[in-house]
Short mmCIF file of N, CA and C and ligand atoms in Angstrom, two decimals:
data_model
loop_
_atom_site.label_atom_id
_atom_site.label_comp_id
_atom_site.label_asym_id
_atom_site.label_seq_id
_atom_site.Cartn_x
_atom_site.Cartn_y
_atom_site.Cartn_z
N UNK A 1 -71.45 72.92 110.46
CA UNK A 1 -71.43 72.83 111.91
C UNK A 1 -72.35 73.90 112.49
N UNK A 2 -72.90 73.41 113.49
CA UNK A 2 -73.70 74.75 114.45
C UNK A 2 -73.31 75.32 115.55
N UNK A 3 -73.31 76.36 115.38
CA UNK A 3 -72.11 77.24 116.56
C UNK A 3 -73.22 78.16 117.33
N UNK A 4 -72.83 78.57 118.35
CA UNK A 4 -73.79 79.66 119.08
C UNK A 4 -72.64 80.91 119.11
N UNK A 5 -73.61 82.74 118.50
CA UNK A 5 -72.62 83.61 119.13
C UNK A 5 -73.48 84.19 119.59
N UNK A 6 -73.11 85.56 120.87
CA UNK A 6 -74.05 86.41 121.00
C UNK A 6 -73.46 87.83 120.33
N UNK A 7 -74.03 88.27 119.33
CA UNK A 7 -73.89 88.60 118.46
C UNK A 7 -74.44 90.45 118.85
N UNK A 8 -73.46 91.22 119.73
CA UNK A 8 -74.45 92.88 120.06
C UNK A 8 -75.57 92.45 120.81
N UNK A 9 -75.33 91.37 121.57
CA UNK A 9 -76.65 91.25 122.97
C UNK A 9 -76.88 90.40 122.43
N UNK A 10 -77.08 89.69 120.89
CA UNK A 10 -78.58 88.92 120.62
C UNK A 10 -77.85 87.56 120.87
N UNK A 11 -78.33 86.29 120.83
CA UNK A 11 -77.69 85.18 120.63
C UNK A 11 -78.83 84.49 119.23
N UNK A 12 -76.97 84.19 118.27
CA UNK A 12 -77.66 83.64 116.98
C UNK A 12 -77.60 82.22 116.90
N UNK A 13 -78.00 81.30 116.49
CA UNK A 13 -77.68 80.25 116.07
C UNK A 13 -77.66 79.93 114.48
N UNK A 14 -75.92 79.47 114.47
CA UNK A 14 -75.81 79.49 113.08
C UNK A 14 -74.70 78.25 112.30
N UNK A 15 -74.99 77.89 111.05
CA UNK A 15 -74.77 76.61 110.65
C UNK A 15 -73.34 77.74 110.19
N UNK A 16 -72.41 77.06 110.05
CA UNK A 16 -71.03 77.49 109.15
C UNK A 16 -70.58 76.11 109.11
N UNK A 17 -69.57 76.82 107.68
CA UNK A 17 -68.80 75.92 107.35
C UNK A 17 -67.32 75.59 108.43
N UNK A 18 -66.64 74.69 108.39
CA UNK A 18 -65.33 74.85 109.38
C UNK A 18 -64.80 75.61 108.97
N UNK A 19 -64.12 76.14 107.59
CA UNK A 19 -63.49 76.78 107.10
C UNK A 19 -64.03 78.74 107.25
N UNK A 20 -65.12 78.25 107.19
CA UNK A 20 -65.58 80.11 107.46
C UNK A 20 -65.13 81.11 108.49
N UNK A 21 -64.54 82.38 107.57
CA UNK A 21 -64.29 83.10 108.87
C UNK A 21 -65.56 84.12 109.38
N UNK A 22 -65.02 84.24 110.93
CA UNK A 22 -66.03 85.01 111.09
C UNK A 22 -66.42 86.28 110.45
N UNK A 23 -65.55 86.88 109.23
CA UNK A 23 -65.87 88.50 108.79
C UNK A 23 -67.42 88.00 107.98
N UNK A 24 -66.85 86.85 106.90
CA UNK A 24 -68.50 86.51 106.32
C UNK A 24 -69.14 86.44 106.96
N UNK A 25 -69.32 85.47 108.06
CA UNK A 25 -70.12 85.29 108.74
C UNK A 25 -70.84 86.54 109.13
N UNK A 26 -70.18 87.59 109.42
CA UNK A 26 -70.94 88.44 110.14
C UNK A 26 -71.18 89.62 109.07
N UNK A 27 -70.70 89.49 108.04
CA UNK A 27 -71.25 90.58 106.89
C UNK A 27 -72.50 89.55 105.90
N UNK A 28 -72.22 88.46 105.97
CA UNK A 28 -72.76 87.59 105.02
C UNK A 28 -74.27 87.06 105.13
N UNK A 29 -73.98 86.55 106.49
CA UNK A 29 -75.24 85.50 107.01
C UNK A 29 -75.97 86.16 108.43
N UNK A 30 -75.21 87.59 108.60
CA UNK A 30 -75.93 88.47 109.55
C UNK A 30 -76.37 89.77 109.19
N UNK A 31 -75.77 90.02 108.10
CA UNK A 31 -75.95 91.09 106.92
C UNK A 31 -75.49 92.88 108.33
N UNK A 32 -74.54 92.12 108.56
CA UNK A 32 -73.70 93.40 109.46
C UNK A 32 -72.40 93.64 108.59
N UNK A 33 -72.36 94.59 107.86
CA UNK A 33 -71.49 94.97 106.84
C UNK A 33 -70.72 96.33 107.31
N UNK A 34 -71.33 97.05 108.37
CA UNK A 34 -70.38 97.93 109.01
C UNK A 34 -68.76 97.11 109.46
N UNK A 35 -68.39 95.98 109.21
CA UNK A 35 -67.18 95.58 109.94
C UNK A 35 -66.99 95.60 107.94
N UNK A 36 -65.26 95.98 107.77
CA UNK A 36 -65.09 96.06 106.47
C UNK A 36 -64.16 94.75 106.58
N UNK A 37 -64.48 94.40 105.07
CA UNK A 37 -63.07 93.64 104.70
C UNK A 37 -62.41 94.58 103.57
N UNK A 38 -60.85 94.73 104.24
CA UNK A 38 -59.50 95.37 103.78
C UNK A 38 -58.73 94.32 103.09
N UNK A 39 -57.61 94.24 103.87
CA UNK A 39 -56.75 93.52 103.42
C UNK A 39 -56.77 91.64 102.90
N UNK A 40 -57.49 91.70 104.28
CA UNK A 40 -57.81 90.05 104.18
C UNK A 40 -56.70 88.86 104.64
N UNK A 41 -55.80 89.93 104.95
CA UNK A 41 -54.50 88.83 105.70
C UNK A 41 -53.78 89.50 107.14
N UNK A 42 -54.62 90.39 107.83
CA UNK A 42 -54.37 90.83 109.26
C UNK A 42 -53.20 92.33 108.95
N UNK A 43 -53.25 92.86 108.41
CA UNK A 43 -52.75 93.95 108.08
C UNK A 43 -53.17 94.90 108.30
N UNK A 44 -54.27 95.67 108.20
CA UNK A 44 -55.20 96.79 108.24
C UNK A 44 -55.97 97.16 109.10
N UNK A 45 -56.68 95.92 109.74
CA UNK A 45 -57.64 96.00 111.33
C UNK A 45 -58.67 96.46 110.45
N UNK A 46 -59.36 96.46 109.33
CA UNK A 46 -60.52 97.40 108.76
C UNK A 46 -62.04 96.43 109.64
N UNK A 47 -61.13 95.27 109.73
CA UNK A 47 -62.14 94.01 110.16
C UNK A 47 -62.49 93.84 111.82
N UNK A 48 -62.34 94.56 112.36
CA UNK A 48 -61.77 94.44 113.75
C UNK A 48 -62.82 94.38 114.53
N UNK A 49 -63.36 93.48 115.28
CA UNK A 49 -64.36 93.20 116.13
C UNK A 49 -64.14 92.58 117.63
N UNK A 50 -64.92 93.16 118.84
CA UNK A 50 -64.58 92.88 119.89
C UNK A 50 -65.01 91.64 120.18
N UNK A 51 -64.05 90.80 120.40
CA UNK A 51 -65.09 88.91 121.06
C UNK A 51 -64.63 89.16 122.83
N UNK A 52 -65.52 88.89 123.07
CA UNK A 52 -65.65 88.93 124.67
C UNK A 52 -64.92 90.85 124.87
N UNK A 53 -64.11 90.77 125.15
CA UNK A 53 -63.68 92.15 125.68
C UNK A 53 -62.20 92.34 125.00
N UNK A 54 -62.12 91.32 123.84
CA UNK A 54 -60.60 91.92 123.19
C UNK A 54 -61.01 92.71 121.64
N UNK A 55 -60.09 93.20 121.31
CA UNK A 55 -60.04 93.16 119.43
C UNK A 55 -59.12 91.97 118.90
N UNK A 56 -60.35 91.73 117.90
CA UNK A 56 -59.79 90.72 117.07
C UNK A 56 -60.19 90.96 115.64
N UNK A 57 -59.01 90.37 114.92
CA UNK A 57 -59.12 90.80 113.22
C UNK A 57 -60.23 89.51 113.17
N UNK A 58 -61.57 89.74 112.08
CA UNK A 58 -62.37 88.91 111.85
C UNK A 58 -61.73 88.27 110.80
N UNK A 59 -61.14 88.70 110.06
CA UNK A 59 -60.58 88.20 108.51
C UNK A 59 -59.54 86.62 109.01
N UNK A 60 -59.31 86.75 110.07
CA UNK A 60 -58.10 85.84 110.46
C UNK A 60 -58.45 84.82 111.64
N UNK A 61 -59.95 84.92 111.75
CA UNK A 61 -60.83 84.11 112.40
C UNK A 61 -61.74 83.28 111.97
N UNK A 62 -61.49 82.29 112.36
CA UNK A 62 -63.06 80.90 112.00
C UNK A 62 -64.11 81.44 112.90
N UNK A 63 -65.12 81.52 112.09
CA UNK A 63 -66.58 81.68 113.30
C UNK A 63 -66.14 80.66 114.52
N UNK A 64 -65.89 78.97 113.92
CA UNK A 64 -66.45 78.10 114.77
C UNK A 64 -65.50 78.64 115.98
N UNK A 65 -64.04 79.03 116.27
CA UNK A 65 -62.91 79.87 117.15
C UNK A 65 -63.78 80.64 118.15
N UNK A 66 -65.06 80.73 117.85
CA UNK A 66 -65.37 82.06 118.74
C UNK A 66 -66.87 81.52 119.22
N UNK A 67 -66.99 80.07 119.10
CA UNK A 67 -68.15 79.43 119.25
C UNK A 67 -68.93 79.82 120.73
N UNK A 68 -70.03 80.21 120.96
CA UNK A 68 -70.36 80.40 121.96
C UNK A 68 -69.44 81.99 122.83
N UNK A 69 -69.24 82.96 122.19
CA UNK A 69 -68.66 84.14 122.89
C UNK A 69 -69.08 85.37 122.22
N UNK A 70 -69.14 86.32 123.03
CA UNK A 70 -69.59 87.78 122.78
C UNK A 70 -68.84 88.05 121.66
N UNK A 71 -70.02 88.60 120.58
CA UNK A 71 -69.24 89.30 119.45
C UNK A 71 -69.72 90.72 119.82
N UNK A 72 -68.74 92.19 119.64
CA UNK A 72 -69.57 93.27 119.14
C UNK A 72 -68.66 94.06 117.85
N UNK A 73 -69.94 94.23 117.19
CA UNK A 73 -69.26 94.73 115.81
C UNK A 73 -69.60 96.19 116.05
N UNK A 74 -69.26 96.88 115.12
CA UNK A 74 -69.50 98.73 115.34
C UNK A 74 -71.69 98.77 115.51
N UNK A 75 -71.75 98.00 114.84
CA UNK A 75 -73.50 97.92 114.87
C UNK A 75 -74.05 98.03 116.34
N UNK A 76 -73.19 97.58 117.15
CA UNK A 76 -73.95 97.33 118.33
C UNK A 76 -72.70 98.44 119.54
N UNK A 77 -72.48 99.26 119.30
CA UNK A 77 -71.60 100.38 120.06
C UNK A 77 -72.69 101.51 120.14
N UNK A 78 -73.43 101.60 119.84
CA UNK A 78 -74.85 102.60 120.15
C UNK A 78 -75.38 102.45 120.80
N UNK A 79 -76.19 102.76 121.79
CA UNK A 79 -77.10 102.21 122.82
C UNK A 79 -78.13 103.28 122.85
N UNK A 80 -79.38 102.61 122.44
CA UNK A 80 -80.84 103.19 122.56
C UNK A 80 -80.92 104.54 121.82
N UNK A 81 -80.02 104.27 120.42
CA UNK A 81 -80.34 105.50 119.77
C UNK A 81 -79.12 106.81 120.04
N UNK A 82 -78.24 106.19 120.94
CA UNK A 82 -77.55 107.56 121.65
C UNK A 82 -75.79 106.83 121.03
N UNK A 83 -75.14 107.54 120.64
CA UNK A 83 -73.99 107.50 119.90
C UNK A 83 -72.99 107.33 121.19
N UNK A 84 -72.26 106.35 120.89
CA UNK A 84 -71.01 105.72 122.07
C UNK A 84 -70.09 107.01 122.00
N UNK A 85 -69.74 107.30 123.31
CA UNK A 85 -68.40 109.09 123.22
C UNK A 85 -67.33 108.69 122.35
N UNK A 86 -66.93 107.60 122.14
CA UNK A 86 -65.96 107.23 121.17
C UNK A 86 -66.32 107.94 119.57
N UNK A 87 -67.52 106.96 119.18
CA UNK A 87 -68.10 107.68 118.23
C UNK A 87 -68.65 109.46 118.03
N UNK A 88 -68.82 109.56 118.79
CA UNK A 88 -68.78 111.31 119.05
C UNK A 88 -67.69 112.00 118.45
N UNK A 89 -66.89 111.53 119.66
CA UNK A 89 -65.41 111.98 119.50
C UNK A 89 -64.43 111.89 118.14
N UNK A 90 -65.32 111.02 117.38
CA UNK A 90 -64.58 110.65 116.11
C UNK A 90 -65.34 111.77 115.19
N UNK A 91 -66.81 111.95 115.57
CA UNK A 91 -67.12 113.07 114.39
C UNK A 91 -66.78 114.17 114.97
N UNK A 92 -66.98 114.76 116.11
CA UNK A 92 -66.03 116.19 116.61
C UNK A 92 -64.69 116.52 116.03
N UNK A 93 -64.00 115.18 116.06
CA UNK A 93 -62.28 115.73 115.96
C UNK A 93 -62.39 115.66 114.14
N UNK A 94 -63.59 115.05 113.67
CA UNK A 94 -62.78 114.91 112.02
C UNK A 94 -61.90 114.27 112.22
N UNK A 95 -62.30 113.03 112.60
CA UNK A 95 -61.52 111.53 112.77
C UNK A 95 -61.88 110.92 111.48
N UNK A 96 -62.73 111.20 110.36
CA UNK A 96 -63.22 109.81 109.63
C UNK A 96 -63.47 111.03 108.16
N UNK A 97 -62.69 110.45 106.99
CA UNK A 97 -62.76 110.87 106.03
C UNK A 97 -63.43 110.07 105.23
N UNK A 98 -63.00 109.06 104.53
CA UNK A 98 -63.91 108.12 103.67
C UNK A 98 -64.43 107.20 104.87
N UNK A 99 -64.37 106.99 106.02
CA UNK A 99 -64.68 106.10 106.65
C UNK A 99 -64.67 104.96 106.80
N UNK A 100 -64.20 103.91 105.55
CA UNK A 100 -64.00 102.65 105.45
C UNK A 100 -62.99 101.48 106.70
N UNK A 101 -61.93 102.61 107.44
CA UNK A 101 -60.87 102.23 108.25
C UNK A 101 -61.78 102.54 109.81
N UNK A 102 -63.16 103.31 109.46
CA UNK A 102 -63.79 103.67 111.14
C UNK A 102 -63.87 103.06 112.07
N UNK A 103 -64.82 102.04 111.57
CA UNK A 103 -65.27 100.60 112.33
C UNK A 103 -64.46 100.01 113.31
N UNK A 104 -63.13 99.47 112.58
CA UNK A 104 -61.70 98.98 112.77
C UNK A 104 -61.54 99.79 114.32
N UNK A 105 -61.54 101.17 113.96
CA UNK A 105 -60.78 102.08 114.68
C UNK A 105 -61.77 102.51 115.76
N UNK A 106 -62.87 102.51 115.88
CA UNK A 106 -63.71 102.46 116.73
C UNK A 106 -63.72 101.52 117.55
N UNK A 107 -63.53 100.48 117.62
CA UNK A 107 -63.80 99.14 118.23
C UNK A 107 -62.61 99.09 118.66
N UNK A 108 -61.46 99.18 118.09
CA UNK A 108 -59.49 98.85 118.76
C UNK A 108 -59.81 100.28 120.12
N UNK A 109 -60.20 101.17 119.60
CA UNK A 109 -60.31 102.61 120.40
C UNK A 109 -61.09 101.97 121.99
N UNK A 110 -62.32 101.33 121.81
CA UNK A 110 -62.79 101.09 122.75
C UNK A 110 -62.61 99.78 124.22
N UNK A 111 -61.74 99.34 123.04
CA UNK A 111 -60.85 97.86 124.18
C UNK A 111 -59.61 98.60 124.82
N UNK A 112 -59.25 99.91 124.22
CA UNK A 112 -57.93 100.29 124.59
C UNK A 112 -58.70 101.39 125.95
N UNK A 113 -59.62 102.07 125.83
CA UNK A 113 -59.78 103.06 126.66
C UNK A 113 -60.84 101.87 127.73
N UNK A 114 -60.87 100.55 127.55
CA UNK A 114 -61.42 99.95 128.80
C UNK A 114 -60.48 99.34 129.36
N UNK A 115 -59.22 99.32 128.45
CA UNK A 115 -57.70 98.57 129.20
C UNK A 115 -57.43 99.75 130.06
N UNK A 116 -57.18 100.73 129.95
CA UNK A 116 -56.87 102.09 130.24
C UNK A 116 -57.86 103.27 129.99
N UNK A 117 -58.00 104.20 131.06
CA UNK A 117 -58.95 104.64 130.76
C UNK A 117 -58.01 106.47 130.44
N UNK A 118 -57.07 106.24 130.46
CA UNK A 118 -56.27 107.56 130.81
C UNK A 118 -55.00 107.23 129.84
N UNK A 119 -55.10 106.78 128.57
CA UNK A 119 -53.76 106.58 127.48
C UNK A 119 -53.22 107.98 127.40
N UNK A 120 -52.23 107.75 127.46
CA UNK A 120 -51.42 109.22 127.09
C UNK A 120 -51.08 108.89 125.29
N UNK A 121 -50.47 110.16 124.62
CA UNK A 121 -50.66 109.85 123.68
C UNK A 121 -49.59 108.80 122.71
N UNK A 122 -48.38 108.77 123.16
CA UNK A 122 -47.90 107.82 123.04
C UNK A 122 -48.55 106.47 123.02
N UNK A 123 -49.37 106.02 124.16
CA UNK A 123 -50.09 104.78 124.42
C UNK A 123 -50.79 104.65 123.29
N UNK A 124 -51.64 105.91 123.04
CA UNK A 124 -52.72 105.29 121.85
C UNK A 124 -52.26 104.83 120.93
N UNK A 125 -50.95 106.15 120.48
CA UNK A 125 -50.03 105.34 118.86
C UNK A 125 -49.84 103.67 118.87
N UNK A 126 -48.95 103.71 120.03
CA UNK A 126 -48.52 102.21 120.08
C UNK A 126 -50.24 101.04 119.86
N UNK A 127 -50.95 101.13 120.72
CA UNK A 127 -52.31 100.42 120.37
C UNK A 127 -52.61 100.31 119.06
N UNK A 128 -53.16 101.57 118.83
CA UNK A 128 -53.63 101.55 117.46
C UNK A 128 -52.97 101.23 116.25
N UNK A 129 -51.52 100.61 116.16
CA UNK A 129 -50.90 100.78 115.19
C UNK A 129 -51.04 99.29 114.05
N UNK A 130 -52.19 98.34 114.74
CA UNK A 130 -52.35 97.78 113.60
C UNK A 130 -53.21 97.92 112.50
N UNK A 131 -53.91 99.36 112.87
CA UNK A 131 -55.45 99.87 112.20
C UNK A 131 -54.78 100.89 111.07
N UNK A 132 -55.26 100.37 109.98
CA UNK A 132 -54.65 101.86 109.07
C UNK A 132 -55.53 102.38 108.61
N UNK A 133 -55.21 103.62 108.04
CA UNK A 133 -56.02 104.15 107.64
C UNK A 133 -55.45 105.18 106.51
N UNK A 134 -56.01 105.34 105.43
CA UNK A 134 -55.16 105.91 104.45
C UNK A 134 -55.40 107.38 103.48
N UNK A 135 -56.32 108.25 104.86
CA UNK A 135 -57.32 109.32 104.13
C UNK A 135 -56.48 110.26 105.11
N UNK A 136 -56.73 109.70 106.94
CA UNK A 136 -56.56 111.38 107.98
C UNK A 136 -55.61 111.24 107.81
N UNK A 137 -54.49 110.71 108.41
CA UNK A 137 -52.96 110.53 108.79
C UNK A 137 -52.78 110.83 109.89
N UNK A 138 -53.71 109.80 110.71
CA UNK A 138 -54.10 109.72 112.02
C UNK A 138 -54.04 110.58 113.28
N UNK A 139 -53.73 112.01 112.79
CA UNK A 139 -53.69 113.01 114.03
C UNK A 139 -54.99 113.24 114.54
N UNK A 140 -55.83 113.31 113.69
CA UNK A 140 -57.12 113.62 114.16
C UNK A 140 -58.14 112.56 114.69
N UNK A 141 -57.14 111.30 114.33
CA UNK A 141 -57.80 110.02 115.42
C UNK A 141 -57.50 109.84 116.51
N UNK A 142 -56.04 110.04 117.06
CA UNK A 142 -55.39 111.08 118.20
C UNK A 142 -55.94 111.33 118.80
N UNK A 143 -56.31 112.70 118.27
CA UNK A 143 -57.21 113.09 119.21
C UNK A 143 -58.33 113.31 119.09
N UNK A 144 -58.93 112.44 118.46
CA UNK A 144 -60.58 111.62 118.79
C UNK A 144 -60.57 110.91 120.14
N UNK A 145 -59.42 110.07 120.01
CA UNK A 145 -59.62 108.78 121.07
C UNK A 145 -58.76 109.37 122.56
N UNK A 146 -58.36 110.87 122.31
CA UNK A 146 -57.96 111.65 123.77
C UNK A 146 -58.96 111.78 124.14
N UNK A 147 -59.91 112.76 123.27
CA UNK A 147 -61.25 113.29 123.73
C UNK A 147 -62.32 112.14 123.92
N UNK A 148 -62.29 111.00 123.47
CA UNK A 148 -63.25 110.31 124.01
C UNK A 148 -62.93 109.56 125.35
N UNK A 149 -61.61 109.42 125.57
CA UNK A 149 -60.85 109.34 126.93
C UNK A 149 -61.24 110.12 128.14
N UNK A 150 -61.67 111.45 127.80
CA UNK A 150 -61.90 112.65 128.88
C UNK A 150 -63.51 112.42 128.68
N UNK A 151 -64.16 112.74 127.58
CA UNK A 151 -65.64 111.92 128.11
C UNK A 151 -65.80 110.97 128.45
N UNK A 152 -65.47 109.93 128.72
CA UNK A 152 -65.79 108.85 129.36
C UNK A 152 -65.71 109.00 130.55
N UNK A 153 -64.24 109.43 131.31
CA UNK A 153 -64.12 109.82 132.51
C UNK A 153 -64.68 110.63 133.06
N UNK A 154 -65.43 111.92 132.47
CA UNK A 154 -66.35 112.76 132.97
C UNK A 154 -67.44 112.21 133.04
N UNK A 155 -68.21 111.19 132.19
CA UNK A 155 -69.61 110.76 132.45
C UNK A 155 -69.28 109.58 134.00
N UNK A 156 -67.74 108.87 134.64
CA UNK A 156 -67.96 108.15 135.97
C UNK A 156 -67.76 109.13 136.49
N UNK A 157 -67.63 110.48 136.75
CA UNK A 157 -67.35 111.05 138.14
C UNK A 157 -68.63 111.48 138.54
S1 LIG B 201 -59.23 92.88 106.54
FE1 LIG B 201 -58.62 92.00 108.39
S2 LIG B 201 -56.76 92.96 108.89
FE2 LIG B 201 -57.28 93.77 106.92
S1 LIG B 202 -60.89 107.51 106.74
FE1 LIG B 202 -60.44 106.60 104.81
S2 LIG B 202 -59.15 104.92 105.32
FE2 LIG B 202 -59.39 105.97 107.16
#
């Protein structure tokens, strides 16, 4: 089948199978391999990519599901060379040890601080709690995604 996504700005056109999910798709036939596959049955979030303005596990998605809608994978959270405050905030706090769970946690981080731009820390736990991660023991993702909370809000005032 031929599906349209816009894929980090670009729009691809691409043949899949019905059965394909979008994680191949987008590690496979777009060769964007920053989105990990973990678990493979919605457990982990390692897969976690924004379609239109939500997080969604790719592992538990058909490309054709998302036919024609904004994908962004961690590849496209940079802009013009300059590192998203999220991402900042993750290497400041020593948020990311082996890094394999980043991606995931970068992308859930950034739908949550555009749901809210002011999570207290309670809020984040509860959000983030389908993303694991099995190196920090998530204090220092905490408060990654506090501090990228307070930069963000300092770069609208
Ligand atoms: S790989 Fe998708 S949730 Fe684990
Ligand atoms: S940094 Fe290794 S799994 Fe999270």
């Amino acid at each position: 089948m031929k599906i349209e996504l816009i894929v980090n700005g670009v729009r691809k056109t691409l043949d899949v199978e019905p059965n394909e999910l979008l994680i191949n798709v987008l590690r496979e036939k777009l060769g964007l391999t920053g989105t990990k596959y973990g678990c493979g049955i919605g457990e982990c979030g390692a897969c976690t990519v924004m379609v239109d303005s939500e997080p969604v596990l790719s592992c538990l998605t058909l490309a054709i599901e998302v036919n024609g809608k904004q994908i962004t994978t961690i590849e496209g959270i940079a802009k013009d060379g300059q590192l998203d405050p999220v991402q900042e905030a993750f290497i400041e706090e020593g948020a990311i040890q082996c890094g394999y769970c980043t991606p995931g946690f970068i992308i859930t981080a950034k739908t949550l601080l555009r749901e809210n731009p002011n999570p207290t820390r309670e809020e984040i736990i509860e959000y983030i709690k389908g993303n694991l991660c099995r190196c920090t023991g998530y204090v220092n993702i905490v408060k990654a995604i506090q501090k990228a909370a307070e930069k963000i809000r300092k770069e609208k005032l």
